[in-house]
Short mmCIF file of C-alpha atoms in Angstrom, two decimals:
data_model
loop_
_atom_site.label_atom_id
_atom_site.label_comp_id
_atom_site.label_asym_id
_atom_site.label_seq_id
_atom_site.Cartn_x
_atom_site.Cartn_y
_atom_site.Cartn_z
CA UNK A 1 152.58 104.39 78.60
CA UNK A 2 152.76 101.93 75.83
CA UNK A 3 151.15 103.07 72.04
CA UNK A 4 150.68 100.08 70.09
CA UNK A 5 149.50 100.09 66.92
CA UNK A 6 151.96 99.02 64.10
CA UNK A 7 152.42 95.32 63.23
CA UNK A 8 150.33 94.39 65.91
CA UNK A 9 146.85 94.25 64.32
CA UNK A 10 144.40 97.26 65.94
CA UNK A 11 145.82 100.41 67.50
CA UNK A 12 145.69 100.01 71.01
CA UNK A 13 146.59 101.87 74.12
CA UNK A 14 147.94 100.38 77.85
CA UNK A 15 149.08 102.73 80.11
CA UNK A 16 149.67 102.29 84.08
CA UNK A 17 148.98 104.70 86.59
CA UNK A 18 150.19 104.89 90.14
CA UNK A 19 146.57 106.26 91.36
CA UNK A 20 147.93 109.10 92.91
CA UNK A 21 147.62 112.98 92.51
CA UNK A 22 147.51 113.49 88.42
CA UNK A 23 146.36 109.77 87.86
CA UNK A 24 143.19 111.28 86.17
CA UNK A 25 144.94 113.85 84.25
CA UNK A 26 147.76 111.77 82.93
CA UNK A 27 144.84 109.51 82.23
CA UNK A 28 143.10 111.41 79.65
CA UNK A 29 145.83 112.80 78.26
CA UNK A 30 146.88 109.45 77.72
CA UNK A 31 143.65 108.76 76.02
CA UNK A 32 143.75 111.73 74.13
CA UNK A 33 146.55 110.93 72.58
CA UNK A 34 145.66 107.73 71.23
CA UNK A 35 141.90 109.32 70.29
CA UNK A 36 143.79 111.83 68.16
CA UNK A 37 146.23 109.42 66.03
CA UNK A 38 143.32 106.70 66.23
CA UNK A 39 141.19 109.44 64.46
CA UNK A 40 144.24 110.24 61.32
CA UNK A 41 143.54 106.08 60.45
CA UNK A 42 139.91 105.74 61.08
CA UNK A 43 137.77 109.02 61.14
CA UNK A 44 135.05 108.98 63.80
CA UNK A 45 131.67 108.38 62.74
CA UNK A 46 130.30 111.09 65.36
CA UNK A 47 131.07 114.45 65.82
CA UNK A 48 131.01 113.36 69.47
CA UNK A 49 132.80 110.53 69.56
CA UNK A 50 136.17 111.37 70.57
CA UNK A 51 134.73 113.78 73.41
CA UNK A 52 132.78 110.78 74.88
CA UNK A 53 135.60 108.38 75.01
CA UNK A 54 137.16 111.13 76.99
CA UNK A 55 134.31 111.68 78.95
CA UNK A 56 134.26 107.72 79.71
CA UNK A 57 137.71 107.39 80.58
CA UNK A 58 137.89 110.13 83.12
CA UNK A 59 134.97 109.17 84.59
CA UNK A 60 136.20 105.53 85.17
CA UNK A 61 139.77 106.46 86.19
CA UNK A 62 138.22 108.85 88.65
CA UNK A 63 136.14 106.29 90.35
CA UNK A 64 139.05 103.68 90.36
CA UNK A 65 140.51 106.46 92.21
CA UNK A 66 137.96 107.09 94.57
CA UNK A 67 136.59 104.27 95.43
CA UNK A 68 139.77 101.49 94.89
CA UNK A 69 142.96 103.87 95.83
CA UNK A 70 146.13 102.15 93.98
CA UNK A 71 147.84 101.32 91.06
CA UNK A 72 145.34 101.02 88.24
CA UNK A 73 145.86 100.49 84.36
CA UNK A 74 144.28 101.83 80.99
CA UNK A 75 143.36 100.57 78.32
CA UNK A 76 142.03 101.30 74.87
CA UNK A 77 141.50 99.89 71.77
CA UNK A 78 140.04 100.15 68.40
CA UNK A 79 138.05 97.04 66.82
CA UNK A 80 135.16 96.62 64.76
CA UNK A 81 134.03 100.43 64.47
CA UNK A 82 134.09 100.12 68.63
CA UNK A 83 136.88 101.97 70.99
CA UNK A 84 136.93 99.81 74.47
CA UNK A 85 137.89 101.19 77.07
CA UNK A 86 139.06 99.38 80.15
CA UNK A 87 140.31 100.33 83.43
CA UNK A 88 141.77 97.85 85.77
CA UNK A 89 141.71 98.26 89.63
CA UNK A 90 142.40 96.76 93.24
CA UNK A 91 139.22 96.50 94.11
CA UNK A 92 136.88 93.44 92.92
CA UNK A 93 133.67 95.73 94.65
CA UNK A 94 131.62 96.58 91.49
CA UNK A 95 130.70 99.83 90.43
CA UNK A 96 127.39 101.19 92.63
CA UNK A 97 125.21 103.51 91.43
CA UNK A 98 124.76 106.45 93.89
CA UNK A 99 122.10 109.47 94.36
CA UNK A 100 123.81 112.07 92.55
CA UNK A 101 124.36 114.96 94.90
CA UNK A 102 124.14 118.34 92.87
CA UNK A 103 124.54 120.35 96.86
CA UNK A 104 127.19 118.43 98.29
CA UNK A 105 129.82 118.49 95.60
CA UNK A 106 130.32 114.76 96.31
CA UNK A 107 129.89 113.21 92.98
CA UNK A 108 127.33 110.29 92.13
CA UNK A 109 126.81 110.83 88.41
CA UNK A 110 130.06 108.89 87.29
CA UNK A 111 128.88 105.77 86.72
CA UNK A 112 124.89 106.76 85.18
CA UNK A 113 127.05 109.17 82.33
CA UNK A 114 129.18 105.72 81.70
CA UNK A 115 126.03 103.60 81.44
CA UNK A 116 124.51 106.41 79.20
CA UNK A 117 127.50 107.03 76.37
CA UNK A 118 128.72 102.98 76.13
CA UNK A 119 126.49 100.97 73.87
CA UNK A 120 127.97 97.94 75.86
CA UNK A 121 129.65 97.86 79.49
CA UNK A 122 130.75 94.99 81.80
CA UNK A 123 132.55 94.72 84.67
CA UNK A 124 134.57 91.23 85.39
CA UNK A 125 135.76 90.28 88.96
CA UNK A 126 139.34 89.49 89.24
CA UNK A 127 141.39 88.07 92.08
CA UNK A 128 142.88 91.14 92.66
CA UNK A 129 140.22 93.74 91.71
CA UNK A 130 138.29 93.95 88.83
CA UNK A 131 138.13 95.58 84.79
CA UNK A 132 135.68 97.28 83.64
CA UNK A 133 135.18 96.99 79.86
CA UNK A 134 133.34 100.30 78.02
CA UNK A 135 132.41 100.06 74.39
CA UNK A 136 132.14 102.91 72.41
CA UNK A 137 130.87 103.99 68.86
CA UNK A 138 133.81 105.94 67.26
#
């Protein structure tokens, strides 16, 4: 995990995860991290705002690691009055939105809480897989 933030213009996070067992915990507690000394510079504007970046980055590392099983990285930054979140994977598929399954226990609201909590949200095919890009109020 690599915290970058002095001397190098706006505080920003890149961390890489293997994608196996813990990925999505070492995840968030990556992003955590950087939510928590992000907020001692610049205060949130929201009472909810660092809880939602969470909420965004486990949901994306999650379905990296569901749906695209490898390596994947993380990133966050802070520009503008805007976190961005991105999480790179091995898979250029893009994001699908599924019939959330409330029985089943098999997921499907992922990518419809994303949509809902980023003012702004992309996804950019790579050769190798794909980022998805997450923009956040904070």
């Amino acid at each position: 995990m690599e915290l970058l933030s002095e001397g190098l213009g706006a505080p920003h996070l890149r961390a890489d995860f293997d994608g196996h067992s813990g990925t999505i915990a070492r995840a968030r507690d990556a992003a955590d991290a950087f939510l928590t000394k992000l907020a001692g510079t610049e205060p949130p504007a929201g009472d909810r705002s660092h809880d939602d970046a969470l909420l965004v980055v486990s949901e994306l590392v999650t379905n990296a690691v569901r749906h695209a099983p490898g390596p994947l990285t993380l990133c966050l930054a802070f520009t503008e009055g805007r976190v961005q979140i991105t999480v790179r994977d091995g898979d250029p598929a893009p994001p699908r939105p599924r019939q959330a399954d409330l029985n089943s226990g098999g997921g499907g609201f992922g990518w419809s809480i994303v949509e809902r909590i980023a003012d702004r949200l992309s996804v950019h095919p790579l050769p190798d897989g794909k980022e998805i890009h997450a923009f956040l109020p904070w």
